[in-house]
JSON list of C-alpha atoms in Angstrom, two decimals:
[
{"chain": "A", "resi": 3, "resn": "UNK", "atom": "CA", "xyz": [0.00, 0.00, 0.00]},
{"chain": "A", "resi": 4, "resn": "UNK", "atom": "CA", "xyz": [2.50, 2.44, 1.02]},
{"chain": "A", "resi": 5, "resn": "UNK", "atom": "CA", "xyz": [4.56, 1.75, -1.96]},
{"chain": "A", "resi": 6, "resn": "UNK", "atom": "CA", "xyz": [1.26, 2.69, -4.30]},
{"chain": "A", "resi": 7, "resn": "UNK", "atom": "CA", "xyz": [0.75, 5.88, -3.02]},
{"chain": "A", "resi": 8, "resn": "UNK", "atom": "CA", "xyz": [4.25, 6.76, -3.21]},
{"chain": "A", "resi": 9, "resn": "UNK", "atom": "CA", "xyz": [4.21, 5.81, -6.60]},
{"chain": "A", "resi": 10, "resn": "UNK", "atom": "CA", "xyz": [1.10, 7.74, -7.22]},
{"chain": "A", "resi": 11, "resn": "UNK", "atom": "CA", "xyz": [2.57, 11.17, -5.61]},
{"chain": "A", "resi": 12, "resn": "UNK", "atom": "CA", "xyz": [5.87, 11.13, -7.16]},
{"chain": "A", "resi": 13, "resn": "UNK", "atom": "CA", "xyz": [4.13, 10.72, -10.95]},
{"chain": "A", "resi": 14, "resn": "UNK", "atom": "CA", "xyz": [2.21, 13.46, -10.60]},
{"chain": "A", "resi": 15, "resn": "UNK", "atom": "CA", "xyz": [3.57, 16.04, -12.92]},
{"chain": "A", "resi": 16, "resn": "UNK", "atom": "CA", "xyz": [5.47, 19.42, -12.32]},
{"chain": "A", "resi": 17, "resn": "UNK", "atom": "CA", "xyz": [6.19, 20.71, -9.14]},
{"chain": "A", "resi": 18, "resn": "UNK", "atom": "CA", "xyz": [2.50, 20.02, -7.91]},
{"chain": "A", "resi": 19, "resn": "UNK", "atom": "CA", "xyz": [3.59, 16.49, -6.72]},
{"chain": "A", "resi": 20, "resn": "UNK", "atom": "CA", "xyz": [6.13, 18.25, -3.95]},
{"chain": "A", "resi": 21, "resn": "UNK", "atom": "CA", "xyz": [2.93, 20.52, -3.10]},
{"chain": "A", "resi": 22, "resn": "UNK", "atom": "CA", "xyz": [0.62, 17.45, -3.45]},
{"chain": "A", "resi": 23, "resn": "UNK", "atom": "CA", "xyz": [3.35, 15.51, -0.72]},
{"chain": "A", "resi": 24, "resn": "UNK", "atom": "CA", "xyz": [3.32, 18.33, 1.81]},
{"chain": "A", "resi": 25, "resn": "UNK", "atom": "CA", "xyz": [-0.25, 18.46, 1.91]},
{"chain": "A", "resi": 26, "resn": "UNK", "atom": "CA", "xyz": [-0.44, 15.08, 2.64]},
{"chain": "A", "resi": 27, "resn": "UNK", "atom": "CA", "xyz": [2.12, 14.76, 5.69]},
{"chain": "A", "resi": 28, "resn": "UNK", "atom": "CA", "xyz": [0.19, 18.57, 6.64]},
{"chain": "A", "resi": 29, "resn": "UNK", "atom": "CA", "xyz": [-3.17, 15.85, 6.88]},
{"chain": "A", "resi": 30, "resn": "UNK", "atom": "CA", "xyz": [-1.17, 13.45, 9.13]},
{"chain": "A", "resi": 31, "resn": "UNK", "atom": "CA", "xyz": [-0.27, 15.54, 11.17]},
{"chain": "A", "resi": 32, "resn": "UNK", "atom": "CA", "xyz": [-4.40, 16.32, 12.10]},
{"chain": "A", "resi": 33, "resn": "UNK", "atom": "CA", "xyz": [-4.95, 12.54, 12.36]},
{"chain": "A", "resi": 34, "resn": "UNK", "atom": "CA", "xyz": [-5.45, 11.81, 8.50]},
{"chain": "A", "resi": 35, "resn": "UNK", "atom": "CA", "xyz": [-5.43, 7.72, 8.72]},
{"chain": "A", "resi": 36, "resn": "UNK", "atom": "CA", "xyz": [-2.03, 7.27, 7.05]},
{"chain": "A", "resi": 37, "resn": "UNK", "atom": "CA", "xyz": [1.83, 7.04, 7.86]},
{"chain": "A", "resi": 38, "resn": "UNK", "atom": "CA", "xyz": [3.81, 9.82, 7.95]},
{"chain": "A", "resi": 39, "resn": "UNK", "atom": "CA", "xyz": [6.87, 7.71, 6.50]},
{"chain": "A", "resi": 40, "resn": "UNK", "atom": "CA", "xyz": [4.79, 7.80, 3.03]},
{"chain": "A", "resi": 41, "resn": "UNK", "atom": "CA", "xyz": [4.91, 11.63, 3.05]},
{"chain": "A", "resi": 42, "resn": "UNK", "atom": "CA", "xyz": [8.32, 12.01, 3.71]},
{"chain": "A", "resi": 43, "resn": "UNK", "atom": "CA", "xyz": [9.68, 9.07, 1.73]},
{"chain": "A", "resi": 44, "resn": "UNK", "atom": "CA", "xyz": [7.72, 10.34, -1.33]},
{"chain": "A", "resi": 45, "resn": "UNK", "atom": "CA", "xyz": [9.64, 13.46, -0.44]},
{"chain": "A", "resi": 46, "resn": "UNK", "atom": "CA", "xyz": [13.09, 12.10, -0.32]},
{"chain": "A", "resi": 47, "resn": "UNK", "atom": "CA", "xyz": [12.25, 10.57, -4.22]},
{"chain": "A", "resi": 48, "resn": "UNK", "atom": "CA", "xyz": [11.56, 14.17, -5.71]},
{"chain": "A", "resi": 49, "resn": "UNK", "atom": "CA", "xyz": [14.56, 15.24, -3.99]},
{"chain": "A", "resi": 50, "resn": "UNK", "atom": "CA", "xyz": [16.43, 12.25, -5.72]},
{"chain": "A", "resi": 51, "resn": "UNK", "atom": "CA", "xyz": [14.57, 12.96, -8.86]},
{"chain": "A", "resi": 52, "resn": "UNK", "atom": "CA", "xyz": [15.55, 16.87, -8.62]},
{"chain": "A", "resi": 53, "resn": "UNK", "atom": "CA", "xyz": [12.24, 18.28, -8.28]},
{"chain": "A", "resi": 54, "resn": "UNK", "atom": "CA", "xyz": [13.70, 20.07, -5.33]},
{"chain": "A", "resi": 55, "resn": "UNK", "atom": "CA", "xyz": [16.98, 20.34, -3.89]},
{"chain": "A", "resi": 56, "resn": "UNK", "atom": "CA", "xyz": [17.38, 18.11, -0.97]},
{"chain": "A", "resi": 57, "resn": "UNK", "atom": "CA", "xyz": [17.70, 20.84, 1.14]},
{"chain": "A", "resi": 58, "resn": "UNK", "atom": "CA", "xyz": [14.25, 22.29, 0.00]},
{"chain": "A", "resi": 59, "resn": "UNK", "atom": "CA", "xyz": [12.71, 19.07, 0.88]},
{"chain": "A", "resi": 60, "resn": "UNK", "atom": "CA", "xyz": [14.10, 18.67, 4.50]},
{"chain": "A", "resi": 61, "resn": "UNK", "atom": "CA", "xyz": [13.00, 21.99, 5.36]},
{"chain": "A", "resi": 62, "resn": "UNK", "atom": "CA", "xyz": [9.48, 22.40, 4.37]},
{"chain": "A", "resi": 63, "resn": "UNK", "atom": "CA", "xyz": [8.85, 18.50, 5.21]},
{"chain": "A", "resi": 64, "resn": "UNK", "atom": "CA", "xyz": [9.34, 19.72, 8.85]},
{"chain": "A", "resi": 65, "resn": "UNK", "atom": "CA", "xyz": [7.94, 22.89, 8.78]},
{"chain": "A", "resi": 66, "resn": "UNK", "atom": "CA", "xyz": [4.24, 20.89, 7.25]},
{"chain": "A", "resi": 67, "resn": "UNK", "atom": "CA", "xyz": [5.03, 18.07, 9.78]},
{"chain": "A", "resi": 68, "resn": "UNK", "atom": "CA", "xyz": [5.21, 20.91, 12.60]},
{"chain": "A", "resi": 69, "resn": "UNK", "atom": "CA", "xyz": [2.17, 22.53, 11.15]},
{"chain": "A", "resi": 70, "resn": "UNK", "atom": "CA", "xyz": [-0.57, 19.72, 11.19]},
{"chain": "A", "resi": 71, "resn": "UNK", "atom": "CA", "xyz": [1.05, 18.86, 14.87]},
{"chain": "A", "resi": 72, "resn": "UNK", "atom": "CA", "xyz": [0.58, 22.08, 15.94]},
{"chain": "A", "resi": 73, "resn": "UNK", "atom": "CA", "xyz": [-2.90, 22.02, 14.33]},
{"chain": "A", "resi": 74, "resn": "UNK", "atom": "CA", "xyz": [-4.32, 19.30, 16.20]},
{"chain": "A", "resi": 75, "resn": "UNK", "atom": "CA", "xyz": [-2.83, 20.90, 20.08]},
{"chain": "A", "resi": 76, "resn": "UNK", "atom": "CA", "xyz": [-4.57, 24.34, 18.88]},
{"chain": "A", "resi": 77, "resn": "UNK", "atom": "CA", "xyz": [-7.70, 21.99, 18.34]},
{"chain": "A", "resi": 78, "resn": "UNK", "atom": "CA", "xyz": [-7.12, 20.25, 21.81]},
{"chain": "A", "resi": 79, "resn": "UNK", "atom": "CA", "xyz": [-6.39, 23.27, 23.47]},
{"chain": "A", "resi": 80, "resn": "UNK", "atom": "CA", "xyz": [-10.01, 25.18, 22.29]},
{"chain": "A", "resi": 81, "resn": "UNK", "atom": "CA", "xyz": [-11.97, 22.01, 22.83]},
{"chain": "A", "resi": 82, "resn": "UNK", "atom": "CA", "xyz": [-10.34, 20.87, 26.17]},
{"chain": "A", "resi": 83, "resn": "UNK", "atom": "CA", "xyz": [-13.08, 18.02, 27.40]},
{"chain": "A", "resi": 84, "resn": "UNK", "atom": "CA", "xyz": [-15.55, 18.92, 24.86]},
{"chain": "A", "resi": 85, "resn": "UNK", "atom": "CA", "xyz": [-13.09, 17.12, 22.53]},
{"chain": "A", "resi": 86, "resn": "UNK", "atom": "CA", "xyz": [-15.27, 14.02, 23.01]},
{"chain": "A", "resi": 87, "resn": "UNK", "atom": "CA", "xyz": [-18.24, 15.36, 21.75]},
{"chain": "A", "resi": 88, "resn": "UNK", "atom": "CA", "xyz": [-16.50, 15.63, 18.75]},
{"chain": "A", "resi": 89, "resn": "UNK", "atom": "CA", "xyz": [-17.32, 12.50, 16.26]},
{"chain": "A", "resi": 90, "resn": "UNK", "atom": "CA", "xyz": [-14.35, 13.07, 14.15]},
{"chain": "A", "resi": 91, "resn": "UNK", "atom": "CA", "xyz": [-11.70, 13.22, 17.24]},
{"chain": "A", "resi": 92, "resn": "UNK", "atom": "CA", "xyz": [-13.48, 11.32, 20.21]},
{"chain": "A", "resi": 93, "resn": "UNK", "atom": "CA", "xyz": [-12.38, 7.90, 18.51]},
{"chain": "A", "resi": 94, "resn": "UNK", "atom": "CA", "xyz": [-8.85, 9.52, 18.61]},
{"chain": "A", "resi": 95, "resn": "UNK", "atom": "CA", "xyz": [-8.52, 10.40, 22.05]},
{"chain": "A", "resi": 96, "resn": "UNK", "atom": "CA", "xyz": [-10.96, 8.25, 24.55]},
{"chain": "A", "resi": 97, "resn": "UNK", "atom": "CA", "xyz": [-11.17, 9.35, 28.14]},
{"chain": "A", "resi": 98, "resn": "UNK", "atom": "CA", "xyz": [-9.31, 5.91, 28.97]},
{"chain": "A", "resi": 99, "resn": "UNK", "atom": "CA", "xyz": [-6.39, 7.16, 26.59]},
{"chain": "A", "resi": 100, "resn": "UNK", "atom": "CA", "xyz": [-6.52, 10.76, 28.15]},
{"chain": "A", "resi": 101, "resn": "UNK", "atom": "CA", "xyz": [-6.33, 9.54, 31.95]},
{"chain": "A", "resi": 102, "resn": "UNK", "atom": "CA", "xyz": [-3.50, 6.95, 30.66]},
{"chain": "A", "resi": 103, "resn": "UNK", "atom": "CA", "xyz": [-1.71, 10.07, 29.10]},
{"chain": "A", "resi": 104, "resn": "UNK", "atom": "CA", "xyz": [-2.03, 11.54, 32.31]},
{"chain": "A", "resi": 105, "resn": "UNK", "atom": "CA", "xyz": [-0.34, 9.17, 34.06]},
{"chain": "A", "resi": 106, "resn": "UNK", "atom": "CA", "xyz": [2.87, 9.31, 31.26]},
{"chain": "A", "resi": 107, "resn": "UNK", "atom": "CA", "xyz": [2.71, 12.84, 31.68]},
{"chain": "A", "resi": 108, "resn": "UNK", "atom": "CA", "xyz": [3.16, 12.98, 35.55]},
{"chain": "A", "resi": 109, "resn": "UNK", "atom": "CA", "xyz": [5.87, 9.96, 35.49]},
{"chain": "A", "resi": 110, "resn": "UNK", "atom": "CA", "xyz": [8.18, 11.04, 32.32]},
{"chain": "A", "resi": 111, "resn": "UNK", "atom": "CA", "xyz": [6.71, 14.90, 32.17]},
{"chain": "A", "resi": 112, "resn": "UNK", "atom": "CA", "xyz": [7.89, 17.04, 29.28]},
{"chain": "A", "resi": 113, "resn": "UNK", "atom": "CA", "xyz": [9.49, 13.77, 27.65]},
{"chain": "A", "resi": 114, "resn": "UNK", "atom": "CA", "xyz": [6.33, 12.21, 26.63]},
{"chain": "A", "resi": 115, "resn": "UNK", "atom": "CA", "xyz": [5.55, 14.66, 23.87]},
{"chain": "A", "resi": 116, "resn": "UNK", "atom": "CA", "xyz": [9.05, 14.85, 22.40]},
{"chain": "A", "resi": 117, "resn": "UNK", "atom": "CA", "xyz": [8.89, 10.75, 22.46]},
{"chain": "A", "resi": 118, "resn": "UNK", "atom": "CA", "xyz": [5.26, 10.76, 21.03]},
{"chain": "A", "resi": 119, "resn": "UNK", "atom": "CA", "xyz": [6.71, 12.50, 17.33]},
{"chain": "A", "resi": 120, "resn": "UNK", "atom": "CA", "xyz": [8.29, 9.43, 16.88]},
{"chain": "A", "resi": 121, "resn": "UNK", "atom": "CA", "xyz": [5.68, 6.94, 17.86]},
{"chain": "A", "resi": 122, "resn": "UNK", "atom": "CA", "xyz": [3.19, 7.21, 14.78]},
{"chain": "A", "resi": 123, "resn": "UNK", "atom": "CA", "xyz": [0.10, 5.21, 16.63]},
{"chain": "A", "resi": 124, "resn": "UNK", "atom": "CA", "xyz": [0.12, 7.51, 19.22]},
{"chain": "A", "resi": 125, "resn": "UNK", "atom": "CA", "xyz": [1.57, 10.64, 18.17]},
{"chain": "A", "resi": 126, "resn": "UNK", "atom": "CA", "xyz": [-2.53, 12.95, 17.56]},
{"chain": "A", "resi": 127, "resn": "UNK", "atom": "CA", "xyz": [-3.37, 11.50, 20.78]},
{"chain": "A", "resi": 128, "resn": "UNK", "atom": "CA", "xyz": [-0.51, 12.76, 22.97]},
{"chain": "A", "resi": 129, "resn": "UNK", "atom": "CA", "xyz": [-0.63, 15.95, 21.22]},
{"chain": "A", "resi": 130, "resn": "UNK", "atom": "CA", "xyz": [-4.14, 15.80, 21.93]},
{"chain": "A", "resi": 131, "resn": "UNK", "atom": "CA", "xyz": [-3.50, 15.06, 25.00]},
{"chain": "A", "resi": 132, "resn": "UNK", "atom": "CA", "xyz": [-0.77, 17.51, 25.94]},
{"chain": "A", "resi": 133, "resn": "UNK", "atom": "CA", "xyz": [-3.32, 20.02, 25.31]},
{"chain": "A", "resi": 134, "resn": "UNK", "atom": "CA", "xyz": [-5.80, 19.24, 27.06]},
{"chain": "A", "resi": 135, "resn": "UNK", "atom": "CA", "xyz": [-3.79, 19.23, 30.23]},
{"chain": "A", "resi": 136, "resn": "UNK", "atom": "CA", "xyz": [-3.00, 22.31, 29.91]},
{"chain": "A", "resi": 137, "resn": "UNK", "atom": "CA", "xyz": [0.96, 22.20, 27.97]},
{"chain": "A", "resi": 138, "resn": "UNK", "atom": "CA", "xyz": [1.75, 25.97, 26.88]},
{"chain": "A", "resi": 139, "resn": "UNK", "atom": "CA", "xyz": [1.53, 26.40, 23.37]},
{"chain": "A", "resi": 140, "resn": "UNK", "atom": "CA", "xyz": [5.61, 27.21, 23.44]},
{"chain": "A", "resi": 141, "resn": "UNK", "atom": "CA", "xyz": [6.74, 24.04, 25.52]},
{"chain": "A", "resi": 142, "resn": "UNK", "atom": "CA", "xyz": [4.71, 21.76, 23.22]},
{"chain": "A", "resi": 143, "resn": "UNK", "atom": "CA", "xyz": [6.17, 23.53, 20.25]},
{"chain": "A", "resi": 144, "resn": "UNK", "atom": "CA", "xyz": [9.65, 23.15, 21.47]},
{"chain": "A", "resi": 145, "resn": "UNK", "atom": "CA", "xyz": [9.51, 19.74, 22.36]},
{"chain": "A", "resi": 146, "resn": "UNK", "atom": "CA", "xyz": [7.90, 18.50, 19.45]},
{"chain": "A", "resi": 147, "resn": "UNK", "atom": "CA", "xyz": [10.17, 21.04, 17.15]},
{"chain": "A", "resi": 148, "resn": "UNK", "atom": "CA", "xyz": [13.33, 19.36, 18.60]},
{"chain": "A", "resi": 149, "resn": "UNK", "atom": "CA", "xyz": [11.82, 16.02, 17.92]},
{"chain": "A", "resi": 150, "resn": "UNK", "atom": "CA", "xyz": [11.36, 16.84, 14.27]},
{"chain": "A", "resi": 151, "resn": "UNK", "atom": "CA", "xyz": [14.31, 18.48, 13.12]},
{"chain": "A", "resi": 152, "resn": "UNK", "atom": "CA", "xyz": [15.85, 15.49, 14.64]},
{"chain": "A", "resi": 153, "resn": "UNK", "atom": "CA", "xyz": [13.48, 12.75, 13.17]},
{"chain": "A", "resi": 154, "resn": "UNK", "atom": "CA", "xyz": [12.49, 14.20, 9.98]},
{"chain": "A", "resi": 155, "resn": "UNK", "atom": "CA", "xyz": [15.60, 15.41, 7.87]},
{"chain": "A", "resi": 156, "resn": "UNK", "atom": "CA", "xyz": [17.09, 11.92, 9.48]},
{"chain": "A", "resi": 157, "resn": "UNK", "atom": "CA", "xyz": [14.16, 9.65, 7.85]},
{"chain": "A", "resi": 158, "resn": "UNK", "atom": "CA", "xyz": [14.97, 11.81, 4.49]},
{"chain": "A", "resi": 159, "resn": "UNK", "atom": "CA", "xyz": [18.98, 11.33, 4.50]},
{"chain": "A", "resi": 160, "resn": "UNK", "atom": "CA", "xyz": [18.70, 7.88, 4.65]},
{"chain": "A", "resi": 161, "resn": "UNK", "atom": "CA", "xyz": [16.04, 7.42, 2.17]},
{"chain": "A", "resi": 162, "resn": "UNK", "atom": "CA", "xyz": [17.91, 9.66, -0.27]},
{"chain": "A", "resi": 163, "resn": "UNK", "atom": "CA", "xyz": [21.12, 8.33, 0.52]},
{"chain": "A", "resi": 164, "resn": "UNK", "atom": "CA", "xyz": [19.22, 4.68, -0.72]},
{"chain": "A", "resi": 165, "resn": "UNK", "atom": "CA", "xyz": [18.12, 5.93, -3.38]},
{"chain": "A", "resi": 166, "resn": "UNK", "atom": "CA", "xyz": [21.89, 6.83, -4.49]},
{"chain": "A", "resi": 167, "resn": "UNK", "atom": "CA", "xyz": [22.67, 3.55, -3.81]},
{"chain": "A", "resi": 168, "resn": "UNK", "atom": "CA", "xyz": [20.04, 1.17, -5.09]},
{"chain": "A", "resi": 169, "resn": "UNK", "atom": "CA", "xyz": [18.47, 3.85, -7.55]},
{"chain": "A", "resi": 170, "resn": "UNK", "atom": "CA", "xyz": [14.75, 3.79, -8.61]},
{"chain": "A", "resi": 171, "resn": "UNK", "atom": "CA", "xyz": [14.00, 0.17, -6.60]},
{"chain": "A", "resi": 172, "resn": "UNK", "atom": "CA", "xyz": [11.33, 1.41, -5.07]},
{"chain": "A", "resi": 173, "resn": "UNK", "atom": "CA", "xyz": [10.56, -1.48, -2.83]},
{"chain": "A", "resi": 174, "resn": "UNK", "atom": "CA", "xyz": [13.54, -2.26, -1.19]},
{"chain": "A", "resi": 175, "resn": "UNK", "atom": "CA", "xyz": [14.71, 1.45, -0.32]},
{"chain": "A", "resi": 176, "resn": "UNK", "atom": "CA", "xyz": [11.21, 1.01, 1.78]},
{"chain": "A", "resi": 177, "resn": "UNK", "atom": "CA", "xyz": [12.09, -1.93, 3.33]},
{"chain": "A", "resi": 178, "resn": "UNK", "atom": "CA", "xyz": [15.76, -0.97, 4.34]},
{"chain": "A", "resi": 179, "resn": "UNK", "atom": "CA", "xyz": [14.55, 3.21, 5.46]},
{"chain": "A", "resi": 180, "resn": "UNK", "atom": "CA", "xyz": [12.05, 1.29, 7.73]},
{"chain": "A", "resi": 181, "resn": "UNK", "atom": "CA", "xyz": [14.57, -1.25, 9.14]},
{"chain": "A", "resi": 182, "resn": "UNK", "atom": "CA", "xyz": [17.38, 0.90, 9.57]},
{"chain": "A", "resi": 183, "resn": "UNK", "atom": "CA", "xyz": [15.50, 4.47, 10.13]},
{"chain": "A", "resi": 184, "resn": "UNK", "atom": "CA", "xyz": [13.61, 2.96, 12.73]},
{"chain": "A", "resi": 185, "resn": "UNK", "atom": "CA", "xyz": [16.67, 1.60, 14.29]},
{"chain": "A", "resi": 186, "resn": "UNK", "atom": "CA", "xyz": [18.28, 4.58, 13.57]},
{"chain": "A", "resi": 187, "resn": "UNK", "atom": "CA", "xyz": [15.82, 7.23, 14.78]},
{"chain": "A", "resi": 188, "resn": "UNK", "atom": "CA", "xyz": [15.22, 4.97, 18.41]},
{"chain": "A", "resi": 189, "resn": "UNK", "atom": "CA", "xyz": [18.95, 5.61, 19.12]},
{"chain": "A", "resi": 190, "resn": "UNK", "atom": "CA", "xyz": [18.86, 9.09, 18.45]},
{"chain": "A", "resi": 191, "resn": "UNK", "atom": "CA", "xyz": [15.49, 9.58, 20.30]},
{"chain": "A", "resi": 192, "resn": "UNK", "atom": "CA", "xyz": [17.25, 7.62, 23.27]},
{"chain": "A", "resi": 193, "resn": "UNK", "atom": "CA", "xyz": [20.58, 10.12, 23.08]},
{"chain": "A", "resi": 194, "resn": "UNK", "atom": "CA", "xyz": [18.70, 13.02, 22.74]},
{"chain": "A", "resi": 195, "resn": "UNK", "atom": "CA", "xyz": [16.00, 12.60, 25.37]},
{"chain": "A", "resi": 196, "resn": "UNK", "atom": "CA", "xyz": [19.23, 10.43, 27.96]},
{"chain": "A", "resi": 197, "resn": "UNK", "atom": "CA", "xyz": [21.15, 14.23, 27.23]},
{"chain": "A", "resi": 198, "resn": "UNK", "atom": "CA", "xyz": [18.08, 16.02, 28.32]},
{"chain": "A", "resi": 199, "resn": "UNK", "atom": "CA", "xyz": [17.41, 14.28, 31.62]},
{"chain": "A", "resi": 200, "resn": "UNK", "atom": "CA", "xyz": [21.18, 14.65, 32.51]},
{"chain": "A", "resi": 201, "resn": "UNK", "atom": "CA", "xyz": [21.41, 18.26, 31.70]},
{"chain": "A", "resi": 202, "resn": "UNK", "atom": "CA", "xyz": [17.82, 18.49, 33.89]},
{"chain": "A", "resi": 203, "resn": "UNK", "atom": "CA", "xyz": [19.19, 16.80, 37.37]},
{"chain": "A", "resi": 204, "resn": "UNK", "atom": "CA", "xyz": [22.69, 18.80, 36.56]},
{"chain": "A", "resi": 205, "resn": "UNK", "atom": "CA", "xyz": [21.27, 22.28, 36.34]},
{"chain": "A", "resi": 206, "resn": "UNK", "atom": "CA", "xyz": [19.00, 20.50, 39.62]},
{"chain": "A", "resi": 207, "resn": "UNK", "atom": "CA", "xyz": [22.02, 19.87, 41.38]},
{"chain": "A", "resi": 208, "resn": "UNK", "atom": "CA", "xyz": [23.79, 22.73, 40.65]},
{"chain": "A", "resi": 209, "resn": "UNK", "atom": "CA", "xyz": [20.61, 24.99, 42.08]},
{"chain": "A", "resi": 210, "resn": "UNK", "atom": "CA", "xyz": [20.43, 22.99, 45.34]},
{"chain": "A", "resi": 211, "resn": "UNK", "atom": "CA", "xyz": [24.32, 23.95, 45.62]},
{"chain": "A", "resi": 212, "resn": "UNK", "atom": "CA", "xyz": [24.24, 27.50, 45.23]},
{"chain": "A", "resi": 213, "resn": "UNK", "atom": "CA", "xyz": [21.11, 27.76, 47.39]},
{"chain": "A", "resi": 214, "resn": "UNK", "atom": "CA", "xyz": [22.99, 25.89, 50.16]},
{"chain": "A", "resi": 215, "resn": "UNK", "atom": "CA", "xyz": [26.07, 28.25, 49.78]},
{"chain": "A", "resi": 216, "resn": "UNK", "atom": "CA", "xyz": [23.57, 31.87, 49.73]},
{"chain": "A", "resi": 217, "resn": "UNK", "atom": "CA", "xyz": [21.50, 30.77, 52.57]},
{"chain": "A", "resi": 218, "resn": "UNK", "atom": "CA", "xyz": [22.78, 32.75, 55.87]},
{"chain": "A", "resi": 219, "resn": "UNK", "atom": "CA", "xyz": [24.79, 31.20, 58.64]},
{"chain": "A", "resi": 220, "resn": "UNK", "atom": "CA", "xyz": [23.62, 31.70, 62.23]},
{"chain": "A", "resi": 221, "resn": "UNK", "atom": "CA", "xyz": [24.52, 34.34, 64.06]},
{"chain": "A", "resi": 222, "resn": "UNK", "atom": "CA", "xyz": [27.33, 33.53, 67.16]},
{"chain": "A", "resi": 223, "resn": "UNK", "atom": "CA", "xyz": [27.16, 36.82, 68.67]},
{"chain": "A", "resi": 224, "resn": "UNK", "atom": "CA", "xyz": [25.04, 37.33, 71.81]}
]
């Protein structure tokens, strides 16, 4: 399936197929029933093809990605509860999901949203979520931002950098971008998100430190 859509975007003529591509990740990002990887491989191949410089392609695949993401929190955050009233977006995020959200949020906190980006079953319903509870607009945005510019021009390197290698077989640069982009985009996830806890408990640690050395003796005078 993914493979026929792909091949369906990338033949459409001119430069409507790149416009065609970013409207479609724009959709998945709102919780349009499809993968993002189809999106932004299709968007790797034009790059390949030299529809648009590589470059071109990395930066406004992000910038839709961060659009439709940012798209559904707005959504969140003006419907709070009344979300599930909603028919198009109640199936999306259930009260069970949002209380188990809630729970993710208060264990992990902040980390939840940057790790939800690169879960794609999940990913409309934490954003959901995140709103809902409340996130500011500029945390969720930063989170989710870092999470992209790391994910996103990642997935599209590799897939172009197949493409260089194999050439126009379709099929197996999908196979080998899932296998080792996957693999790939855990680790990073994993470095990323280890680099952010330790610089958390450091600048922690270092506050508990110089609040210990400002606080005032006693006196010893009578």
């Amino acid at each position: 399936m993914a493979e026929t859509i792909i091949n369906y975007l990338i033949n459409i003529p001119g430069e409507w197929a790149f416009v065609l591509v970013m409207v479609f990740l724009l959709f998945c990002g709102v919780g349009f029933p499809m993968p993002e990887e189809i999106p932004i491989i299709a968007s790797a191949y034009l790059a390949y093809e030299g529809a648009v410089p590589v470059e071109w392609a990395i930066f406004f695949t992000v910038l839709a990605a961060l659009m439709g993401d940012t798209i559904i929190f707005l959504v969140g955050r003006h419907f709070g509860h009344r979300i599930f009233e909603l028919p198009i977006l109640r199936n999306m995020v259930t009260r069970r999901r949002l209380r188990r959200a809630n729970v993710y949020f208060k264990r992990w906190g902040n980390g939840v949203v940057f790790m939800g980006r690169f879960l794609a079953g999940v990913r409309s319903t934490v954003f959901l979520s995140a709103a809902i509870l409340k996130m500011p607009l500029r945390r969720f945005l930063l989170l989710d931002g870092a999470a992209a510019v790391l994910s996103i021009p990642l997935n599209i390197i590799i897939v172009y950098s197949l493409l260089k290698i194999w050439g126009e077989d379709l099929h197996a640069v999908i196979q080998a971008s899932r296998k080792f982009g996957h693999d790939a985009l855990l680790v990073a996830a994993i470095v990323v998100l280890g680099l952010g806890v330790l610089i958390y408990f450091r600048r922690k640690n270092k506050h508990r430190a110089n609040g210990k050395k400002t606080s005032p003796t006693p006196s010893t005078t009578a």
